PDB file of C-alpha atoms in Angstrom:
ATOM      1  CA  MET A   1     158.068  23.271  43.895  1.00  0.00           C
ATOM      2  CA  PRO A   2     157.395  20.027  45.827  1.00  0.00           C
ATOM      3  CA  ASP A   3     159.945  17.238  45.482  1.00  0.00           C
ATOM      4  CA  SER A   4     158.350  14.389  43.524  1.00  0.00           C
ATOM      5  CA  THR A   5     160.214  11.795  45.590  1.00  0.00           C
ATOM      6  CA  ARG A   6     158.754  13.058  48.870  1.00  0.00           C
ATOM      7  CA  PRO A   7     155.269  11.952  49.994  1.00  0.00           C
ATOM      8  CA  GLU A   8     152.613  14.635  50.284  1.00  0.00           C
ATOM      9  CA  ALA A   9     152.164  13.977  54.015  1.00  0.00           C
ATOM     10  CA  VAL A  10     155.327  14.501  56.071  1.00  0.00           C
ATOM     11  CA  ILE A  11     155.561  13.968  59.820  1.00  0.00           C
ATOM     12  CA  ASP A  12     158.517  15.608  61.524  1.00  0.00           C
ATOM     13  CA  ALA A  13     158.985  13.107  64.347  1.00  0.00           C
ATOM     14  CA  HIS A  14     161.571  15.096  66.291  1.00  0.00           C
ATOM     15  CA  HIS A  15     161.848  18.779  67.081  1.00  0.00           C
ATOM     16  CA  HIS A  16     162.157  21.050  70.105  1.00  0.00           C
ATOM     17  CA  VAL A  17     161.106  24.481  71.345  1.00  0.00           C
ATOM     18  CA  TRP A  18     162.304  26.491  74.306  1.00  0.00           C
ATOM     19  CA  ASP A  19     161.874  29.858  75.976  1.00  0.00           C
ATOM     20  CA  LEU A  20     164.929  30.928  77.961  1.00  0.00           C
ATOM     21  CA  SER A  21     162.858  33.398  79.973  1.00  0.00           C
ATOM     22  CA  VAL A  22     160.842  30.469  81.328  1.00  0.00           C
ATOM     23  CA  ARG A  23     163.690  28.023  81.852  1.00  0.00           C
ATOM     24  CA  ASP A  24     167.385  27.805  81.129  1.00  0.00           C
ATOM     25  CA  GLN A  25     168.693  25.182  78.739  1.00  0.00           C
ATOM     26  CA  PRO A  26     172.004  24.433  80.463  1.00  0.00           C
ATOM     27  CA  TRP A  27     173.156  22.124  77.672  1.00  0.00           C
ATOM     28  CA  ILE A  28     173.339  25.044  75.213  1.00  0.00           C
ATOM     29  CA  THR A  29     176.929  26.086  75.859  1.00  0.00           C
ATOM     30  CA  GLY A  30     180.204  26.457  73.986  1.00  0.00           C
ATOM     31  CA  GLU A  31     179.906  25.713  70.265  1.00  0.00           C
ATOM     32  CA  LEU A  32     176.118  25.467  70.627  1.00  0.00           C
ATOM     33  CA  ALA A  33     175.926  29.200  71.439  1.00  0.00           C
ATOM     34  CA  PRO A  34     174.361  30.137  68.061  1.00  0.00           C
ATOM     35  CA  ILE A  35     171.110  28.465  69.168  1.00  0.00           C
ATOM     36  CA  ARG A  36     171.106  30.048  72.622  1.00  0.00           C
ATOM     37  CA  ARG A  37     167.938  32.042  72.017  1.00  0.00           C
ATOM     38  CA  ASP A  38     164.217  31.377  72.117  1.00  0.00           C
ATOM     39  CA  PHE A  39     162.614  29.076  69.546  1.00  0.00           C
ATOM     40  CA  SER A  40     158.829  28.801  69.405  1.00  0.00           C
ATOM     41  CA  LEU A  41     156.204  26.930  67.433  1.00  0.00           C
ATOM     42  CA  ALA A  42     155.548  30.212  65.623  1.00  0.00           C
ATOM     43  CA  ASP A  43     159.179  30.133  64.449  1.00  0.00           C
ATOM     44  CA  LEU A  44     158.917  26.520  63.328  1.00  0.00           C
ATOM     45  CA  GLU A  45     155.572  26.571  61.588  1.00  0.00           C
ATOM     46  CA  PRO A  46     156.415  28.498  58.409  1.00  0.00           C
ATOM     47  CA  GLU A  47     159.549  26.430  57.853  1.00  0.00           C
ATOM     48  CA  ALA A  48     157.712  23.167  58.466  1.00  0.00           C
ATOM     49  CA  ARG A  49     154.714  24.064  56.323  1.00  0.00           C
ATOM     50  CA  ALA A  50     156.989  25.150  53.474  1.00  0.00           C
ATOM     51  CA  ALA A  51     158.599  21.702  53.595  1.00  0.00           C
ATOM     52  CA  GLY A  52     155.227  19.956  53.388  1.00  0.00           C
ATOM     53  CA  VAL A  53     155.112  18.935  57.051  1.00  0.00           C
ATOM     54  CA  THR A  54     151.588  18.116  58.195  1.00  0.00           C
ATOM     55  CA  GLY A  55     152.307  17.074  61.789  1.00  0.00           C
ATOM     56  CA  THR A  56     155.149  16.990  64.294  1.00  0.00           C
ATOM     57  CA  VAL A  57     156.367  15.363  67.482  1.00  0.00           C
ATOM     58  CA  LEU A  58     157.628  17.827  70.095  1.00  0.00           C
ATOM     59  CA  VAL A  59     160.422  16.304  72.198  1.00  0.00           C
ATOM     60  CA  GLN A  60     161.618  17.164  75.704  1.00  0.00           C
ATOM     61  CA  THR A  61     164.822  19.144  76.158  1.00  0.00           C
ATOM     62  CA  VAL A  62     165.580  19.112  79.896  1.00  0.00           C
ATOM     63  CA  PRO A  63     164.883  16.548  82.654  1.00  0.00           C
ATOM     64  CA  ILE A  64     162.545  18.831  84.594  1.00  0.00           C
ATOM     65  CA  ALA A  65     158.982  17.811  85.451  1.00  0.00           C
ATOM     66  CA  GLU A  66     157.430  21.200  84.660  1.00  0.00           C
ATOM     67  CA  GLU A  67     158.420  21.103  80.969  1.00  0.00           C
ATOM     68  CA  THR A  68     156.136  18.245  79.889  1.00  0.00           C
ATOM     69  CA  PRO A  69     152.866  19.859  81.060  1.00  0.00           C
ATOM     70  CA  GLU A  70     153.902  23.019  79.211  1.00  0.00           C
ATOM     71  CA  PHE A  71     154.555  21.023  76.033  1.00  0.00           C
ATOM     72  CA  LEU A  72     151.224  19.220  76.329  1.00  0.00           C
ATOM     73  CA  ALA A  73     149.458  22.572  76.632  1.00  0.00           C
ATOM     74  CA  LEU A  74     151.317  23.833  73.567  1.00  0.00           C
ATOM     75  CA  ALA A  75     150.259  20.749  71.628  1.00  0.00           C
ATOM     76  CA  ASP A  76     146.681  21.168  72.809  1.00  0.00           C
ATOM     77  CA  GLY A  77     146.572  24.596  71.194  1.00  0.00           C
ATOM     78  CA  SER A  78     148.336  23.616  67.994  1.00  0.00           C
ATOM     79  CA  ASP A  79     147.124  22.031  64.776  1.00  0.00           C
ATOM     80  CA  LEU A  80     150.733  21.154  63.901  1.00  0.00           C
ATOM     81  CA  VAL A  81     151.979  19.250  66.983  1.00  0.00           C
ATOM     82  CA  ALA A  82     150.437  15.776  66.881  1.00  0.00           C
ATOM     83  CA  GLY A  83     152.416  14.274  69.753  1.00  0.00           C
ATOM     84  CA  VAL A  84     154.714  15.037  72.671  1.00  0.00           C
ATOM     85  CA  VAL A  85     157.631  12.959  73.918  1.00  0.00           C
ATOM     86  CA  GLY A  86     157.964  14.206  77.475  1.00  0.00           C
ATOM     87  CA  TRP A  87     160.000  13.474  80.579  1.00  0.00           C
ATOM     88  CA  THR A  88     159.288  11.938  83.935  1.00  0.00           C
ATOM     89  CA  ASP A  89     161.607  10.584  86.600  1.00  0.00           C
ATOM     90  CA  LEU A  90     161.870   6.915  85.641  1.00  0.00           C
ATOM     91  CA  THR A  91     163.682   6.127  88.884  1.00  0.00           C
ATOM     92  CA  ALA A  92     160.804   7.377  91.052  1.00  0.00           C
ATOM     93  CA  PRO A  93     158.684   4.697  92.756  1.00  0.00           C
ATOM     94  CA  ASP A  94     155.541   6.552  91.634  1.00  0.00           C
ATOM     95  CA  ALA A  95     156.500   6.830  87.937  1.00  0.00           C
ATOM     96  CA  ALA A  96     153.263   5.114  86.904  1.00  0.00           C
ATOM     97  CA  ASP A  97     151.196   7.632  88.866  1.00  0.00           C
ATOM     98  CA  ALA A  98     153.168  10.518  87.354  1.00  0.00           C
ATOM     99  CA  LEU A  99     152.440   9.254  83.839  1.00  0.00           C
ATOM    100  CA  ALA A 100     148.750   8.885  84.647  1.00  0.00           C
ATOM    101  CA  ALA A 101     148.687  12.442  85.989  1.00  0.00           C
ATOM    102  CA  LEU A 102     150.235  13.778  82.776  1.00  0.00           C
ATOM    103  CA  ARG A 103     147.496  12.090  80.795  1.00  0.00           C
ATOM    104  CA  GLU A 104     144.869  14.032  82.767  1.00  0.00           C
ATOM    105  CA  LEU A 105     146.350  17.436  81.936  1.00  0.00           C
ATOM    106  CA  PRO A 106     145.259  19.710  79.079  1.00  0.00           C
ATOM    107  CA  GLY A 107     146.765  18.113  75.995  1.00  0.00           C
ATOM    108  CA  GLY A 108     147.372  14.879  77.869  1.00  0.00           C
ATOM    109  CA  ASP A 109     146.017  12.897  74.958  1.00  0.00           C
ATOM    110  CA  ARG A 110     149.005  14.147  72.924  1.00  0.00           C
ATOM    111  CA  LEU A 111     151.514  12.392  75.209  1.00  0.00           C
ATOM    112  CA  VAL A 112     152.997   9.659  73.022  1.00  0.00           C
ATOM    113  CA  GLY A 113     156.357   8.907  74.582  1.00  0.00           C
ATOM    114  CA  ILE A 114     158.928   9.526  77.297  1.00  0.00           C
ATOM    115  CA  ARG A 115     162.623  10.358  77.002  1.00  0.00           C
ATOM    116  CA  HIS A 116     165.532  10.815  79.376  1.00  0.00           C
ATOM    117  CA  PRO A 117     168.905  12.277  78.292  1.00  0.00           C
ATOM    118  CA  VAL A 118     170.817   9.048  78.889  1.00  0.00           C
ATOM    119  CA  GLN A 119     173.697  10.453  76.826  1.00  0.00           C
ATOM    120  CA  GLY A 120     174.543  12.635  79.821  1.00  0.00           C
ATOM    121  CA  GLU A 121     174.612   9.812  82.361  1.00  0.00           C
ATOM    122  CA  ALA A 122     178.102   8.857  83.541  1.00  0.00           C
ATOM    123  CA  ASP A 123     176.967   5.272  84.164  1.00  0.00           C
ATOM    124  CA  SER A 124     177.002   3.503  80.787  1.00  0.00           C
ATOM    125  CA  GLN A 125     174.675   0.900  82.297  1.00  0.00           C
ATOM    126  CA  TRP A 126     172.076   3.410  83.514  1.00  0.00           C
ATOM    127  CA  LEU A 127     169.354   1.928  81.320  1.00  0.00           C
ATOM    128  CA  VAL A 128     169.624  -1.502  82.909  1.00  0.00           C
ATOM    129  CA  ARG A 129     169.451  -0.342  86.532  1.00  0.00           C
ATOM    130  CA  PRO A 130     166.528  -2.029  88.330  1.00  0.00           C
ATOM    131  CA  ASP A 131     164.836   1.263  89.210  1.00  0.00           C
ATOM    132  CA  VAL A 132     165.088   2.481  85.607  1.00  0.00           C
ATOM    133  CA  ARG A 133     163.740  -0.822  84.282  1.00  0.00           C
ATOM    134  CA  ARG A 134     160.781  -0.475  86.628  1.00  0.00           C
ATOM    135  CA  GLY A 135     160.102   3.018  85.291  1.00  0.00           C
ATOM    136  CA  LEU A 136     160.385   1.825  81.701  1.00  0.00           C
ATOM    137  CA  ALA A 137     157.899  -0.945  82.421  1.00  0.00           C
ATOM    138  CA  ALA A 138     155.500   1.766  83.635  1.00  0.00           C
ATOM    139  CA  VAL A 139     155.993   3.595  80.330  1.00  0.00           C
ATOM    140  CA  ALA A 140     155.011   0.409  78.501  1.00  0.00           C
ATOM    141  CA  ASP A 141     151.999  -0.126  80.765  1.00  0.00           C
ATOM    142  CA  ALA A 142     150.866   3.419  79.940  1.00  0.00           C
ATOM    143  CA  GLY A 143     150.883   2.560  76.232  1.00  0.00           C
ATOM    144  CA  LEU A 144     153.719   4.975  75.470  1.00  0.00           C
ATOM    145  CA  ALA A 145     156.949   4.611  73.504  1.00  0.00           C
ATOM    146  CA  TYR A 146     160.406   5.353  74.909  1.00  0.00           C
ATOM    147  CA  ASP A 147     162.917   7.497  73.003  1.00  0.00           C
ATOM    148  CA  LEU A 148     166.531   6.387  73.395  1.00  0.00           C
ATOM    149  CA  LEU A 149     168.866   9.386  73.538  1.00  0.00           C
ATOM    150  CA  VAL A 150     172.148   7.497  73.737  1.00  0.00           C
ATOM    151  CA  LEU A 151     175.689   7.603  72.437  1.00  0.00           C
ATOM    152  CA  PRO A 152     177.300   4.670  70.601  1.00  0.00           C
ATOM    153  CA  HIS A 153     178.984   3.289  73.729  1.00  0.00           C
ATOM    154  CA  GLN A 154     175.558   3.081  75.435  1.00  0.00           C
ATOM    155  CA  LEU A 155     173.978   0.935  72.722  1.00  0.00           C
ATOM    156  CA  ARG A 156     174.876  -2.310  74.518  1.00  0.00           C
ATOM    157  CA  ALA A 157     172.793  -1.262  77.510  1.00  0.00           C
ATOM    158  CA  ALA A 158     169.976  -0.163  75.181  1.00  0.00           C
ATOM    159  CA  PHE A 159     170.006  -3.607  73.589  1.00  0.00           C
ATOM    160  CA  SER A 160     169.938  -5.290  77.004  1.00  0.00           C
ATOM    161  CA  VAL A 161     166.954  -3.335  78.304  1.00  0.00           C
ATOM    162  CA  ALA A 162     165.019  -3.631  75.046  1.00  0.00           C
ATOM    163  CA  THR A 163     165.529  -7.378  75.249  1.00  0.00           C
ATOM    164  CA  VAL A 164     164.066  -7.678  78.743  1.00  0.00           C
ATOM    165  CA  LEU A 165     161.150  -5.294  78.000  1.00  0.00           C
ATOM    166  CA  PRO A 166     159.704  -6.637  74.739  1.00  0.00           C
ATOM    167  CA  GLN A 167     156.365  -4.964  75.530  1.00  0.00           C
ATOM    168  CA  LEU A 168     157.923  -1.489  75.197  1.00  0.00           C
ATOM    169  CA  THR A 169     158.742   0.169  71.867  1.00  0.00           C
ATOM    170  CA  PHE A 170     162.174   1.811  71.940  1.00  0.00           C
ATOM    171  CA  VAL A 171     162.798   4.609  69.415  1.00  0.00           C
ATOM    172  CA  LEU A 172     166.468   5.339  68.762  1.00  0.00           C
ATOM    173  CA  ASP A 173     167.055   9.083  68.410  1.00  0.00           C
ATOM    174  CA  HIS A 174     169.648  10.461  65.980  1.00  0.00           C
ATOM    175  CA  LEU A 175     170.979   6.979  65.030  1.00  0.00           C
ATOM    176  CA  ALA A 176     172.734   7.043  68.453  1.00  0.00           C
ATOM    177  CA  LYS A 177     174.927   9.907  67.219  1.00  0.00           C
ATOM    178  CA  PRO A 178     177.514   8.031  65.128  1.00  0.00           C
ATOM    179  CA  PRO A 179     180.869   9.730  64.386  1.00  0.00           C
ATOM    180  CA  ILE A 180     179.882  10.980  60.928  1.00  0.00           C
ATOM    181  CA  ALA A 181     182.491  13.745  60.877  1.00  0.00           C
ATOM    182  CA  SER A 182     185.312  11.198  61.137  1.00  0.00           C
ATOM    183  CA  GLY A 183     183.679   8.701  58.797  1.00  0.00           C
ATOM    184  CA  GLU A 184     183.957   5.800  61.245  1.00  0.00           C
ATOM    185  CA  LEU A 185     181.263   3.114  60.990  1.00  0.00           C
ATOM    186  CA  TYR A 186     182.414   0.552  63.544  1.00  0.00           C
ATOM    187  CA  PRO A 187     181.683  -0.486  66.232  1.00  0.00           C
ATOM    188  CA  TRP A 188     178.590   1.755  65.953  1.00  0.00           C
ATOM    189  CA  ALA A 189     177.159  -0.193  63.003  1.00  0.00           C
ATOM    190  CA  ASP A 190     177.441  -3.552  64.764  1.00  0.00           C
ATOM    191  CA  HIS A 191     175.681  -2.273  67.878  1.00  0.00           C
ATOM    192  CA  VAL A 192     172.900  -0.621  65.832  1.00  0.00           C
ATOM    193  CA  ARG A 193     172.324  -3.815  63.881  1.00  0.00           C
ATOM    194  CA  ALA A 194     172.044  -5.775  67.121  1.00  0.00           C
ATOM    195  CA  LEU A 195     169.461  -3.334  68.475  1.00  0.00           C
ATOM    196  CA  ALA A 196     167.528  -3.359  65.203  1.00  0.00           C
ATOM    197  CA  ALA A 197     167.295  -7.155  65.329  1.00  0.00           C
ATOM    198  CA  LEU A 198     164.829  -6.695  68.190  1.00  0.00           C
ATOM    199  CA  PRO A 199     161.287  -6.240  66.829  1.00  0.00           C
ATOM    200  CA  ASN A 200     160.334  -3.672  69.497  1.00  0.00           C
ATOM    201  CA  THR A 201     162.762  -1.045  68.178  1.00  0.00           C
ATOM    202  CA  ALA A 202     162.573   1.807  65.683  1.00  0.00           C
ATOM    203  CA  CYS A 203     164.945   4.588  64.638  1.00  0.00           C
ATOM    204  CA  LYS A 204     164.764   8.243  63.705  1.00  0.00           C
ATOM    205  CA  LEU A 205     166.552   9.648  60.674  1.00  0.00           C
ATOM    206  CA  SER A 206     167.444  12.732  62.665  1.00  0.00           C
ATOM    207  CA  GLY A 207     170.375  14.606  64.134  1.00  0.00           C
ATOM    208  CA  MET A 208     172.815  13.562  61.440  1.00  0.00           C
ATOM    209  CA  VAL A 209     173.927  16.962  60.167  1.00  0.00           C
ATOM    210  CA  THR A 210     175.208  18.003  63.587  1.00  0.00           C
ATOM    211  CA  GLU A 211     177.273  14.808  63.854  1.00  0.00           C
ATOM    212  CA  ALA A 212     178.857  15.649  60.482  1.00  0.00           C
ATOM    213  CA  ALA A 213     181.180  18.575  59.720  1.00  0.00           C
ATOM    214  CA  TRP A 214     178.886  21.540  60.375  1.00  0.00           C
ATOM    215  CA  ASP A 215     180.360  23.815  57.750  1.00  0.00           C
ATOM    216  CA  GLY A 216     180.956  21.301  54.973  1.00  0.00           C
ATOM    217  CA  TRP A 217     178.797  18.190  55.216  1.00  0.00           C
ATOM    218  CA  THR A 218     177.308  16.574  52.137  1.00  0.00           C
ATOM    219  CA  VAL A 219     174.540  14.059  51.573  1.00  0.00           C
ATOM    220  CA  GLU A 220     177.234  11.530  50.686  1.00  0.00           C
ATOM    221  CA  ASP A 221     178.783  11.957  54.143  1.00  0.00           C
ATOM    222  CA  LEU A 222     175.495  10.832  55.665  1.00  0.00           C
ATOM    223  CA  ARG A 223     174.735   8.022  53.221  1.00  0.00           C
ATOM    224  CA  PRO A 224     176.803   5.172  54.776  1.00  0.00           C
ATOM    225  CA  TYR A 225     175.043   5.646  58.118  1.00  0.00           C
ATOM    226  CA  VAL A 226     171.600   5.848  56.542  1.00  0.00           C
ATOM    227  CA  GLU A 227     172.329   2.701  54.549  1.00  0.00           C
ATOM    228  CA  VAL A 228     173.129   0.851  57.782  1.00  0.00           C
ATOM    229  CA  VAL A 229     169.869   1.788  59.475  1.00  0.00           C
ATOM    230  CA  LEU A 230     167.810   1.313  56.320  1.00  0.00           C
ATOM    231  CA  GLU A 231     169.098  -2.227  56.034  1.00  0.00           C
ATOM    232  CA  ALA A 232     168.891  -2.939  59.755  1.00  0.00           C
ATOM    233  CA  PHE A 233     165.495  -1.465  60.638  1.00  0.00           C
ATOM    234  CA  GLY A 234     163.838  -1.308  57.226  1.00  0.00           C
ATOM    235  CA  PRO A 235     161.710   1.667  56.147  1.00  0.00           C
ATOM    236  CA  GLU A 236     158.775   0.405  58.215  1.00  0.00           C
ATOM    237  CA  ARG A 237     160.759   1.115  61.401  1.00  0.00           C
ATOM    238  CA  LEU A 238     162.447   4.346  60.306  1.00  0.00           C
ATOM    239  CA  MET A 239     160.993   7.836  60.710  1.00  0.00           C
ATOM    240  CA  PHE A 240     162.141  11.269  59.634  1.00  0.00           C
ATOM    241  CA  GLY A 241     162.943  13.922  62.232  1.00  0.00           C
ATOM    242  CA  SER A 242     164.419  17.383  61.710  1.00  0.00           C
ATOM    243  CA  ASP A 243     165.950  17.922  65.164  1.00  0.00           C
ATOM    244  CA  TRP A 244     165.037  21.600  64.697  1.00  0.00           C
ATOM    245  CA  PRO A 245     166.310  23.999  65.952  1.00  0.00           C
ATOM    246  CA  VAL A 246     169.495  22.087  66.851  1.00  0.00           C
ATOM    247  CA  CYS A 247     169.914  21.280  63.156  1.00  0.00           C
ATOM    248  CA  ARG A 248     170.337  25.009  62.496  1.00  0.00           C
ATOM    249  CA  LEU A 249     173.927  24.711  63.727  1.00  0.00           C
ATOM    250  CA  ALA A 250     174.721  22.925  60.469  1.00  0.00           C
ATOM    251  CA  ALA A 251     171.731  23.234  58.139  1.00  0.00           C
ATOM    252  CA  SER A 252     168.416  24.900  57.472  1.00  0.00           C
ATOM    253  CA  TYR A 253     165.135  23.061  57.950  1.00  0.00           C
ATOM    254  CA  THR A 254     164.811  22.756  54.179  1.00  0.00           C
ATOM    255  CA  ASP A 255     168.360  21.388  53.902  1.00  0.00           C
ATOM    256  CA  VAL A 256     167.547  18.628  56.403  1.00  0.00           C
ATOM    257  CA  VAL A 257     164.327  17.645  54.650  1.00  0.00           C
ATOM    258  CA  ASP A 258     166.057  17.705  51.269  1.00  0.00           C
ATOM    259  CA  ALA A 259     168.890  15.517  52.566  1.00  0.00           C
ATOM    260  CA  ALA A 260     166.455  12.943  53.932  1.00  0.00           C
ATOM    261  CA  THR A 261     164.587  13.018  50.634  1.00  0.00           C
ATOM    262  CA  ALA A 262     167.773  12.415  48.646  1.00  0.00           C
ATOM    263  CA  LEU A 263     168.875   9.616  50.975  1.00  0.00           C
ATOM    264  CA  THR A 264     165.587   7.754  50.522  1.00  0.00           C
ATOM    265  CA  ALA A 265     165.082   8.501  46.824  1.00  0.00           C
ATOM    266  CA  THR A 266     165.628   4.889  45.730  1.00  0.00           C
ATOM    267  CA  LEU A 267     162.886   3.543  48.002  1.00  0.00           C
ATOM    268  CA  SER A 268     159.458   2.671  46.682  1.00  0.00           C
ATOM    269  CA  PRO A 269     156.605   5.149  47.219  1.00  0.00           C
ATOM    270  CA  THR A 270     155.243   2.947  50.028  1.00  0.00           C
ATOM    271  CA  GLU A 271     158.644   2.765  51.708  1.00  0.00           C
ATOM    272  CA  ARG A 272     159.145   6.539  51.465  1.00  0.00           C
ATOM    273  CA  ALA A 273     155.678   7.070  52.923  1.00  0.00           C
ATOM    274  CA  ALA A 274     156.731   4.888  55.860  1.00  0.00           C
ATOM    275  CA  VAL A 275     159.857   6.927  56.548  1.00  0.00           C
ATOM    276  CA  PHE A 276     158.147  10.292  56.149  1.00  0.00           C
ATOM    277  CA  SER A 277     154.868   9.603  57.940  1.00  0.00           C
ATOM    278  CA  ALA A 278     153.523   6.071  58.437  1.00  0.00           C
ATOM    279  CA  THR A 279     156.199   4.792  60.841  1.00  0.00           C
ATOM    280  CA  ALA A 280     155.873   7.770  63.167  1.00  0.00           C
ATOM    281  CA  THR A 281     152.090   7.701  63.003  1.00  0.00           C
ATOM    282  CA  ARG A 282     151.947   4.013  63.880  1.00  0.00           C
ATOM    283  CA  THR A 283     154.775   3.964  66.447  1.00  0.00           C
ATOM    284  CA  TYR A 284     153.503   6.936  68.407  1.00  0.00           C
ATOM    285  CA  GLY A 285     149.792   6.433  67.725  1.00  0.00           C
ATOM    286  CA  LEU A 286     149.530   9.919  66.267  1.00  0.00           C
ATOM    287  CA  LYS A 287     146.160  11.378  65.381  1.00  0.00           C
ATOM    288  CA  THR A 288     146.735  13.590  62.349  1.00  0.00           C
ATOM    289  CA  GLY A 289     144.608  15.242  59.704  1.00  0.00           C
TER     290      GLY A 289
END
């Protein structure tokens, strides 16, 4: 039975797929081994539809140029995937040309953003390097958003680059992965609030269950972190994302949707509609329905 506190239209603004026979996912090691298998749109669709999801954003997984054209083609053949956040080499002098070329591919009209796994960069100041800033400016010129995949200690650099590129919308993935399992709020909360003070930023309510205790998290464990971003960004700059299939390490798709629903239950219907669909639709320019 549908949850009365959840809007009818739900956009899942963050999920992945991968086929290990096409390409390895070298980040899936160690404790992530349970998700070291193929995950396809056909696997996602019944779970998403059962949760009332009407559109999704498919997000890059590896910094390899060939993946984004494949994702665009998948989106082109899908009535579920409304947008793709892909990858391109931001440090390349021809980043603008590479983005233009992606737009010309089958499904190129579904390209809505770019992401790089900054969390894996040893240089905490990677985002403010001149060559990266040039690439990010090209993303803005292309009319795309930029997803920030960062850890808490990289939020200072994210703030710095978002300040100098006000024409680019920065979308913070997974709340910057705060230490939910330990219950610590600071200094993460201060850095998130600083980033949120910039009008060209948004945040995804995603990836929280895998930052909590996988085998024993509760909605109340997540609540302090959600309260910080709700206050800092406001519902009009927050969007729901499942982080499927990574979320499966700690929760089912339904569990993640139900947790987000419970954590936003006190919002007004308009505010809940923002979190569950309107923010993602506006931020990424999604064409749904």
